[in-house]
PDB file of C-alpha atoms in Angstrom:
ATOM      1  CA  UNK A   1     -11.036 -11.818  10.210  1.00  0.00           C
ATOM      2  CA  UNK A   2      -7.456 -12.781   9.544  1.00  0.00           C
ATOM      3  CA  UNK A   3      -4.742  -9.814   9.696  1.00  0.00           C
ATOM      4  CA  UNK A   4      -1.178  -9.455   8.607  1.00  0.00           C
ATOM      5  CA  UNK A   5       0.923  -8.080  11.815  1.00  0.00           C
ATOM      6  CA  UNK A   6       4.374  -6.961  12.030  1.00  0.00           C
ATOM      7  CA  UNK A   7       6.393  -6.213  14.652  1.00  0.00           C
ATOM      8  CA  UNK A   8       7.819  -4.683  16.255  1.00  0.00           C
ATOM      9  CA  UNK A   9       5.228  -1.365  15.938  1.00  0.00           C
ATOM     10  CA  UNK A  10       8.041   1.304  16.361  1.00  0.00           C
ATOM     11  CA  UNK A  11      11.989   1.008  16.085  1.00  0.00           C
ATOM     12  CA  UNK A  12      14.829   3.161  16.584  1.00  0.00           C
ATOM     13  CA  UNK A  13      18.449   2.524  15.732  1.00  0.00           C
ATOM     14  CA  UNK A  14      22.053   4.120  15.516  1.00  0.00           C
ATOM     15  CA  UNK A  15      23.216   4.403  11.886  1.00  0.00           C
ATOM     16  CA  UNK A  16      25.435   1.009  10.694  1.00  0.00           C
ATOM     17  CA  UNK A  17      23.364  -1.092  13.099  1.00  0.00           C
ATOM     18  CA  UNK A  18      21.241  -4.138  11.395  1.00  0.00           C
ATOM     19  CA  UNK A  19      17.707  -4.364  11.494  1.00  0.00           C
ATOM     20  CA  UNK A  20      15.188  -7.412  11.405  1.00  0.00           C
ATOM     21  CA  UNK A  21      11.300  -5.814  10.427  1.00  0.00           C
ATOM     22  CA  UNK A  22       9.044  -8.908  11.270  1.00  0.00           C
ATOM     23  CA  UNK A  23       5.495  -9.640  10.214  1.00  0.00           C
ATOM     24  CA  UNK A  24       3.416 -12.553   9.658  1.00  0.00           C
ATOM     25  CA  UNK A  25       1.211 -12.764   6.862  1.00  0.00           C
ATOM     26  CA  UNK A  26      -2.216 -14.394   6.577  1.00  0.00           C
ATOM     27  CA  UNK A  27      -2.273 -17.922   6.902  1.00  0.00           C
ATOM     28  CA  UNK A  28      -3.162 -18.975   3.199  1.00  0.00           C
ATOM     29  CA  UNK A  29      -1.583 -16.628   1.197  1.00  0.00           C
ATOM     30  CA  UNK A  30       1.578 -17.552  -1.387  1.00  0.00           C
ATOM     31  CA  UNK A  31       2.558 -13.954  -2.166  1.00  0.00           C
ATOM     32  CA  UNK A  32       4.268 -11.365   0.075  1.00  0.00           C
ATOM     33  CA  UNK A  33       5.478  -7.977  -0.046  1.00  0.00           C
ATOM     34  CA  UNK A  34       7.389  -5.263   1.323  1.00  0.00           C
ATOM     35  CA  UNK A  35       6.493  -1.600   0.781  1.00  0.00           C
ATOM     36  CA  UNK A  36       7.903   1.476   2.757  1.00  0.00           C
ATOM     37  CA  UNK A  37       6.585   5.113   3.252  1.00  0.00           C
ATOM     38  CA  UNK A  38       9.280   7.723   3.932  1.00  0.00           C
ATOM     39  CA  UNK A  39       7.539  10.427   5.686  1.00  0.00           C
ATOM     40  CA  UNK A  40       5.644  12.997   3.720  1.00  0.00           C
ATOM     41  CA  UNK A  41       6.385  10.401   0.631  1.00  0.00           C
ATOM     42  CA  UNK A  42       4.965   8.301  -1.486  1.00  0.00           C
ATOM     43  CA  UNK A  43       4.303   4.535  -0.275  1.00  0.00           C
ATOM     44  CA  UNK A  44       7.092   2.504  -2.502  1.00  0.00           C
ATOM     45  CA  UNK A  45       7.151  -0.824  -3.750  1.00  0.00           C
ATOM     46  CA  UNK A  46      10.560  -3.010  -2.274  1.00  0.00           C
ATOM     47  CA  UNK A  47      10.034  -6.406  -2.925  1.00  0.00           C
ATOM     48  CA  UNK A  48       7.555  -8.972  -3.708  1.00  0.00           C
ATOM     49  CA  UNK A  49       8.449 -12.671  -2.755  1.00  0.00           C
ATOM     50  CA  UNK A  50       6.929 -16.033  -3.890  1.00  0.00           C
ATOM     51  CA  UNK A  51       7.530 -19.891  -3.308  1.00  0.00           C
ATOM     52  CA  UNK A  52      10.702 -18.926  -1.157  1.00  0.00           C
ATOM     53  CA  UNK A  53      12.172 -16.471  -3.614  1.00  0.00           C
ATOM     54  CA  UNK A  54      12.452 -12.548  -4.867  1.00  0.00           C
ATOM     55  CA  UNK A  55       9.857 -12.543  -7.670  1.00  0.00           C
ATOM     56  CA  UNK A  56      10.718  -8.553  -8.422  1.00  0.00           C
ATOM     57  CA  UNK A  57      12.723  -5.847  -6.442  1.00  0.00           C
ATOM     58  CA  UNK A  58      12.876  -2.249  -6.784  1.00  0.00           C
ATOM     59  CA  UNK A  59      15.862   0.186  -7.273  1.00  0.00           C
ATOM     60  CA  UNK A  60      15.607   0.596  -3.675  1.00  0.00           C
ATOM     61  CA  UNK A  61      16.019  -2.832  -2.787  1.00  0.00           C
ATOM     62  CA  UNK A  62      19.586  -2.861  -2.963  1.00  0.00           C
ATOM     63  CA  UNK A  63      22.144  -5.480  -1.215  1.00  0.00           C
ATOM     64  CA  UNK A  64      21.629  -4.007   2.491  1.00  0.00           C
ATOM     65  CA  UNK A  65      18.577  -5.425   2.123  1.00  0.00           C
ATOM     66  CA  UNK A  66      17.269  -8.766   2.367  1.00  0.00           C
ATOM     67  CA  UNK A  67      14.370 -10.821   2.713  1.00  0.00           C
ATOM     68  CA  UNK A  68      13.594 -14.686   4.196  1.00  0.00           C
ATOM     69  CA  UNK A  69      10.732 -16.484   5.019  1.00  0.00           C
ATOM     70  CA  UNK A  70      12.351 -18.387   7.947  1.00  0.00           C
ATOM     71  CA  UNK A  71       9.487 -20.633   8.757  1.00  0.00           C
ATOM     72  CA  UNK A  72       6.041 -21.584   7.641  1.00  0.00           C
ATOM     73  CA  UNK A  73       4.809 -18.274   9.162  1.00  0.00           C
ATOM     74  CA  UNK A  74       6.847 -15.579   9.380  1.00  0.00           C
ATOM     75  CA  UNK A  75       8.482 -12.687   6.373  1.00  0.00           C
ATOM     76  CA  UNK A  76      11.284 -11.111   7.269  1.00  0.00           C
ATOM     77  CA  UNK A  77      12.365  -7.834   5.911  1.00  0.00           C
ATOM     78  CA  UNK A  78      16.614  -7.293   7.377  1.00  0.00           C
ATOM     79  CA  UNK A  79      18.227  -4.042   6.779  1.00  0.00           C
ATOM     80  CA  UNK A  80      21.903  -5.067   6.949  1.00  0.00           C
ATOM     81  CA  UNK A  81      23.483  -1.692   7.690  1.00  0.00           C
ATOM     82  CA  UNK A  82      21.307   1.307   8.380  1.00  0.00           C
ATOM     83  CA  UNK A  83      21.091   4.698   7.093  1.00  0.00           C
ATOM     84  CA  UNK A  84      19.714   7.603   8.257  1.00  0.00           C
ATOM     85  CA  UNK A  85      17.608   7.290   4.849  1.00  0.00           C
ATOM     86  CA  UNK A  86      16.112   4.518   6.140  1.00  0.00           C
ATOM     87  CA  UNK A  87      13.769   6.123   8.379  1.00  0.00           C
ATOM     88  CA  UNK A  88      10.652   4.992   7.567  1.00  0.00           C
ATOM     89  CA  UNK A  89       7.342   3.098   8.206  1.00  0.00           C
ATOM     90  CA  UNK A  90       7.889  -0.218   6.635  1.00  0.00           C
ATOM     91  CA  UNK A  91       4.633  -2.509   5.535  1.00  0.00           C
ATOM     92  CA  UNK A  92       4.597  -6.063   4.875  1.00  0.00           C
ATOM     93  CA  UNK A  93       1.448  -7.297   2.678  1.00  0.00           C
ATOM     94  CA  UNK A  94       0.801 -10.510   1.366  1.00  0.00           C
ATOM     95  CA  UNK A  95      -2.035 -11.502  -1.254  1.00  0.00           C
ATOM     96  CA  UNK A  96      -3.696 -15.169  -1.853  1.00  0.00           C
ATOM     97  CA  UNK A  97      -2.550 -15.172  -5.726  1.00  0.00           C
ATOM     98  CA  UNK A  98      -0.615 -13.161  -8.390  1.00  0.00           C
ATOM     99  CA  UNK A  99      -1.945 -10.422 -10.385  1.00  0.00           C
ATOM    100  CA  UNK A 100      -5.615  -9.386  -9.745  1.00  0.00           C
ATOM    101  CA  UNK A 101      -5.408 -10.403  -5.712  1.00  0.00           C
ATOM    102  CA  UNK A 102      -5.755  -7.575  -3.438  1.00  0.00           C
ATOM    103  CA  UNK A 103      -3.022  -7.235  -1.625  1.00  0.00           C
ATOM    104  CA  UNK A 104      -3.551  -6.839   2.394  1.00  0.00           C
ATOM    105  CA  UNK A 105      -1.280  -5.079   4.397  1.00  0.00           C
ATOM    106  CA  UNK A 106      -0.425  -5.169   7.735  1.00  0.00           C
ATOM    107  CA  UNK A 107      -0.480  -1.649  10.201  1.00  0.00           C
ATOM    108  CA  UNK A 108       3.843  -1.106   9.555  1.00  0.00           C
ATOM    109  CA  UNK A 109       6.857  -0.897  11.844  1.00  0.00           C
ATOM    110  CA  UNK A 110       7.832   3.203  11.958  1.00  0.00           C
ATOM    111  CA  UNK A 111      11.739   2.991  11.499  1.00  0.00           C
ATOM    112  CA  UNK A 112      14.088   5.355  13.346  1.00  0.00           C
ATOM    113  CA  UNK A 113      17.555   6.054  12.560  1.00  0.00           C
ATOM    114  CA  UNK A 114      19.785   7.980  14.076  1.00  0.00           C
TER     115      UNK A 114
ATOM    116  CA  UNK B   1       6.123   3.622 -17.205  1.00  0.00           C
ATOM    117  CA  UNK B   2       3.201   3.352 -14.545  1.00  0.00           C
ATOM    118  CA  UNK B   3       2.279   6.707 -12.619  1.00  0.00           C
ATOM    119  CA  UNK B   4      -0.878   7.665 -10.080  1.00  0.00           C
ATOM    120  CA  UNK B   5      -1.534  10.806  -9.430  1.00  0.00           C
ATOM    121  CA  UNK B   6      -3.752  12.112  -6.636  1.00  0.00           C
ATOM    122  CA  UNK B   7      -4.538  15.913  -7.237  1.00  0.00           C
ATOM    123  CA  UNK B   8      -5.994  16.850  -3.821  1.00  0.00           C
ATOM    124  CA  UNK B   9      -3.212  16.560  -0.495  1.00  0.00           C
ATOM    125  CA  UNK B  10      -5.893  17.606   1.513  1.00  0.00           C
ATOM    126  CA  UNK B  11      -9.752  17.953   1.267  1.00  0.00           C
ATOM    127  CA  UNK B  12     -11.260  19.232   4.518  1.00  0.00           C
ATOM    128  CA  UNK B  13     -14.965  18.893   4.123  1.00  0.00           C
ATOM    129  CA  UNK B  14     -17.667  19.225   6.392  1.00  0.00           C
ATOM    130  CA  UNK B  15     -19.679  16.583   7.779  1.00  0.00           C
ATOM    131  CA  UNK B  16     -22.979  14.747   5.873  1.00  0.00           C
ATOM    132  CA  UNK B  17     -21.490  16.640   3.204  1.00  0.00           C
ATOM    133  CA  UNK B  18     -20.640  14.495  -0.388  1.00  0.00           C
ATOM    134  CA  UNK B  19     -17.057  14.691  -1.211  1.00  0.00           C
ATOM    135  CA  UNK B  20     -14.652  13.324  -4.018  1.00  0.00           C
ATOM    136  CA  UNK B  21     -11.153  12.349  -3.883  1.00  0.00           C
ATOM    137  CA  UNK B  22      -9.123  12.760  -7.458  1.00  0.00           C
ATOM    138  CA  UNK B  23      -7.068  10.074  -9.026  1.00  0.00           C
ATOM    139  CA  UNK B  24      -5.330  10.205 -12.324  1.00  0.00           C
ATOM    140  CA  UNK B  25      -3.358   6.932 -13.928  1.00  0.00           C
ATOM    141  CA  UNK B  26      -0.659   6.903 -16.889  1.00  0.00           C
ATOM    142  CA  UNK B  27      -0.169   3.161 -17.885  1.00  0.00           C
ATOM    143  CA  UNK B  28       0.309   1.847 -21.476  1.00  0.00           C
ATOM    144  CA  UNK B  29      -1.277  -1.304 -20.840  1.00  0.00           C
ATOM    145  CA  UNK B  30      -4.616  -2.639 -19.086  1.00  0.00           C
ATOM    146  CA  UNK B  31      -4.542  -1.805 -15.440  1.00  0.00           C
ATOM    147  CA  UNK B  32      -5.870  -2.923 -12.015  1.00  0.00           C
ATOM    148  CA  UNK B  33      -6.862  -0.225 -10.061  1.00  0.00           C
ATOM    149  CA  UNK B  34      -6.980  -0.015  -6.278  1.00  0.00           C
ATOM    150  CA  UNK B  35      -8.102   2.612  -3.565  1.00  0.00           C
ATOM    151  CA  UNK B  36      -6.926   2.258   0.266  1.00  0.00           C
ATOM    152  CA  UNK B  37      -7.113   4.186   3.562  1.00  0.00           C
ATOM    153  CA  UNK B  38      -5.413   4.621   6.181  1.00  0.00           C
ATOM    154  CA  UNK B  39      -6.868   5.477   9.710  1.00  0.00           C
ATOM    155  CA  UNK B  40      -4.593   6.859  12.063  1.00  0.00           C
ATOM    156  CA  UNK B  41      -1.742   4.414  13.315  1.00  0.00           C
ATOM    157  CA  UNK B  42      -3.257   1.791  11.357  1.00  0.00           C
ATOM    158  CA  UNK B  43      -2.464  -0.365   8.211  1.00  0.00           C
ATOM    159  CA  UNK B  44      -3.750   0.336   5.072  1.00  0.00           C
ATOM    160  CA  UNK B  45      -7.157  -1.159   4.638  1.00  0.00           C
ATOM    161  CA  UNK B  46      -8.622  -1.610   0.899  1.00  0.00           C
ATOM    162  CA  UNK B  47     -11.883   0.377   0.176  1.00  0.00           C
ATOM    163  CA  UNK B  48     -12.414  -1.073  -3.268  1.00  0.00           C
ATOM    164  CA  UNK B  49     -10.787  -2.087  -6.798  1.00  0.00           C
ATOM    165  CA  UNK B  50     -11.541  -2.115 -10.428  1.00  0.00           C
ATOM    166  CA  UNK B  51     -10.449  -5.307 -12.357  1.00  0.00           C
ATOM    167  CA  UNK B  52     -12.702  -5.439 -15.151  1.00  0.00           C
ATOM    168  CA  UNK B  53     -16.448  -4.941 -15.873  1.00  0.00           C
ATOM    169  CA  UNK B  54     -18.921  -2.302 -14.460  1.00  0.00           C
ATOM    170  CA  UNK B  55     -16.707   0.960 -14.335  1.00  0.00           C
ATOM    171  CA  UNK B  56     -18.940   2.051 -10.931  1.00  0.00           C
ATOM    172  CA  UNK B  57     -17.323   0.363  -8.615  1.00  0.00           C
ATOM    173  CA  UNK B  58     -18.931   0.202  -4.697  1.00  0.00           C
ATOM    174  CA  UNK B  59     -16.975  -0.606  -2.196  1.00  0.00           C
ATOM    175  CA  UNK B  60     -17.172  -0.289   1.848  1.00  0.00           C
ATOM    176  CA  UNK B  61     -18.442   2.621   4.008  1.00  0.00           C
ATOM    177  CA  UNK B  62     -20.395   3.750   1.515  1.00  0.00           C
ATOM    178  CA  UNK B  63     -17.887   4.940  -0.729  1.00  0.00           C
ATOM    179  CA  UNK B  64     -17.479   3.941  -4.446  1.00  0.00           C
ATOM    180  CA  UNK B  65     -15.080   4.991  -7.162  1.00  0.00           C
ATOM    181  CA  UNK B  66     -15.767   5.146 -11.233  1.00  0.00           C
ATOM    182  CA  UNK B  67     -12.967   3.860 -14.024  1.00  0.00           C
ATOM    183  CA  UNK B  68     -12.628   6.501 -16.405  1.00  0.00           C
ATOM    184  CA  UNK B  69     -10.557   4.264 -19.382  1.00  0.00           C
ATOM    185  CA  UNK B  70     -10.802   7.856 -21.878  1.00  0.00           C
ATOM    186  CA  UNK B  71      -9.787  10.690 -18.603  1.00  0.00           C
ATOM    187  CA  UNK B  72      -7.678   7.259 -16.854  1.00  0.00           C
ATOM    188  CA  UNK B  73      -9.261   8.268 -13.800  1.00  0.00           C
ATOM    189  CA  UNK B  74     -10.410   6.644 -10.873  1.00  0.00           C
ATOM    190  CA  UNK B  75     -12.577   8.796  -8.985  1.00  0.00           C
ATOM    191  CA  UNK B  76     -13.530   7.901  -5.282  1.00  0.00           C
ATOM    192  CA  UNK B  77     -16.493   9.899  -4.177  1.00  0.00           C
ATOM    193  CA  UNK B  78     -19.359   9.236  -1.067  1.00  0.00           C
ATOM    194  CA  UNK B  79     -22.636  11.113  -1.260  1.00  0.00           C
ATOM    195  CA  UNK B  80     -21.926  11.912   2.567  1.00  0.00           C
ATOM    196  CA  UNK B  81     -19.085  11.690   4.848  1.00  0.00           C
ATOM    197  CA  UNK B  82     -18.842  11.210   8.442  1.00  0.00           C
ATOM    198  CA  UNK B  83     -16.470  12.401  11.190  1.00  0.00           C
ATOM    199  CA  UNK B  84     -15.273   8.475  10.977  1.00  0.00           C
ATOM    200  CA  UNK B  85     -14.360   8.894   7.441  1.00  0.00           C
ATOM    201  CA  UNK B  86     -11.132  11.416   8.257  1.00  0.00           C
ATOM    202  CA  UNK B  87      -8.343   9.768   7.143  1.00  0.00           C
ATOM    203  CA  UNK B  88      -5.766   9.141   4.494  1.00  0.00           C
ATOM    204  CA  UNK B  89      -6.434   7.672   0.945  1.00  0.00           C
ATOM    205  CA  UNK B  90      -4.216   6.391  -1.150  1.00  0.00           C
ATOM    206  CA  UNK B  91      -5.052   5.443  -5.010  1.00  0.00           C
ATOM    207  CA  UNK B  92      -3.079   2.573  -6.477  1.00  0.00           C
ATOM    208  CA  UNK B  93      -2.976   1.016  -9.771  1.00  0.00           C
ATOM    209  CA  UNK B  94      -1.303  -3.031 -10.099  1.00  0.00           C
ATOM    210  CA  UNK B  95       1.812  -3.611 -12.413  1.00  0.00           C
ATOM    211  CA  UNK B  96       1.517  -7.191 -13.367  1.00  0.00           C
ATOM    212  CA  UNK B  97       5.162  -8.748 -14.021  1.00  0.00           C
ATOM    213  CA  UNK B  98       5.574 -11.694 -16.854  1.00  0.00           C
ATOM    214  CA  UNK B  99       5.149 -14.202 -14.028  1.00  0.00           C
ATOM    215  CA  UNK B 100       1.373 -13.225 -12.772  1.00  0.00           C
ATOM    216  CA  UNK B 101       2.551 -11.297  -9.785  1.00  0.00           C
ATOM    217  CA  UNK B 102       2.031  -7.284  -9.497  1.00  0.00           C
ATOM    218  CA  UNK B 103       3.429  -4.509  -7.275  1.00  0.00           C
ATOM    219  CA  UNK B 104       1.176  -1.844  -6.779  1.00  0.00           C
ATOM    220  CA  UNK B 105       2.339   1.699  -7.535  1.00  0.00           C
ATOM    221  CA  UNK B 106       0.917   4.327  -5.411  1.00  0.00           C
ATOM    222  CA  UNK B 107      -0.442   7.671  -5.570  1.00  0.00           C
ATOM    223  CA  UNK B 108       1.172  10.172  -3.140  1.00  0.00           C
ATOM    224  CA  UNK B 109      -2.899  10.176  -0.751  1.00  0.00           C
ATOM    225  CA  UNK B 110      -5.052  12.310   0.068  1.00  0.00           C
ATOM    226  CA  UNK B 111      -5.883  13.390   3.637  1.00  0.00           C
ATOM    227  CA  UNK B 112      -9.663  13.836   4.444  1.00  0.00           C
ATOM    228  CA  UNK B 113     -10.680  16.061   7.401  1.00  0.00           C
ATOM    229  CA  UNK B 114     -14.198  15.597   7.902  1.00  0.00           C
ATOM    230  CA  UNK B 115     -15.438  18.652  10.182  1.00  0.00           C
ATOM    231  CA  UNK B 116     -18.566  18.833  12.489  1.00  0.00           C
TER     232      UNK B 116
END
């Protein structure tokens, strides 16, 4: 059964530093996403990208972060200068079509930093 | 604005036993709505959604969840759990934008601990 992965599983980093959360969502899908869970938090919407563009961002997505889809198979999530706030476990998801697709996620990349 | 609401953190429950995880919506418009676990150091893996139709919905492992348009709840309950079942669930409900794509807005999950 296809999967959405990300990598890498586990990252830590010094504070300022940039970061580059991978994943690679299923094949056929158009739509892709970017949550995050901050621990003992709620799992938060970041971004949701289509036909090689932000469709919607969140408050949180501000301009230390971006997003690319670099090639025909890879989403990149890039944390231009970390902060300790941050720390979190990232997940990338990505869905077929728009609104009633479910959206499948991949297992997240736990963010350190320090 | 959209808002889920899980009332149980935790719900230890013993095994073969039935169990039911609470989940409360606030939307002001029609609503997808979604429920997802997570096993340890895993993804999150969708259990089963309600788009439209039969309000029972049935979904894998056994479990299945009920829409409740009048409460705006969305249930998830098994008739009996096993020691496989421990694990974290999350409720969800979809916020469609003006250009057909959602976000999904989670509920803060539920831990299960099924006990032998």
């Amino acid at each position: 059964e296809p999967e959405v992965t990300q990598t890498p599983s586990h990252q830590v980093t010094q504070m300022g530093q940039e970061v580059i959360l991978r994943c690679v969502p299923i094949s056929n899908h158009l739509y892709f996403y970017w949550y995050r869970q901050i621990l003992g938090q709620k799992v938060e919407f970041l971004v949701s990208f289509y036909n090689n563009e932000i469709s919607e961002k969140s408050e949180i997505f501000d301009d230390q972060f971006s997003v690319e889809r670099p090639d025909g198979s890879n989403f990149t999530l890039k944390i231009r200068s970390t902060k300790l706030e941050d720390s979190a476990m990232y997940f990338c998801a990505s869905s077929e079509g728009g609104s009633q697709e479910t959206q499948y996620f991949g297992p997240g990349t736990r963010l350190l930093v320090l | 604005a959209q808002s889920v609401t899980q009332l149980d953190s935790q719900v230890p429950v013993f095994e073969e036993a039935p169990v039911e995880l609470r989940c409360n919506y606030s939307s002001s418009v029609s609503v997808y709505l979604f429920w997802y676990v997570q096993y340890p150091n895993q993804g999150l893996q969708l259990l089963l959604k309600y788009l439209s139709g039969s309000t029972l919905v049935k979904g894998i492992n056994g479990f299945e969840a009920e829409f409740n348009k009048s409460q705006t709840s969305f249930h998830l309950r098994k008739p009996s759990v096993h020691i496989s079942d421990t694990a974290e669930y999350f409720c969800a409900v979809s916020v469609k934008f003006s250009g057909g794509y959602n976000k999904l807005i989670f509920g803060a999950g539920t831990r299960l601990a099924v006990h032998p």
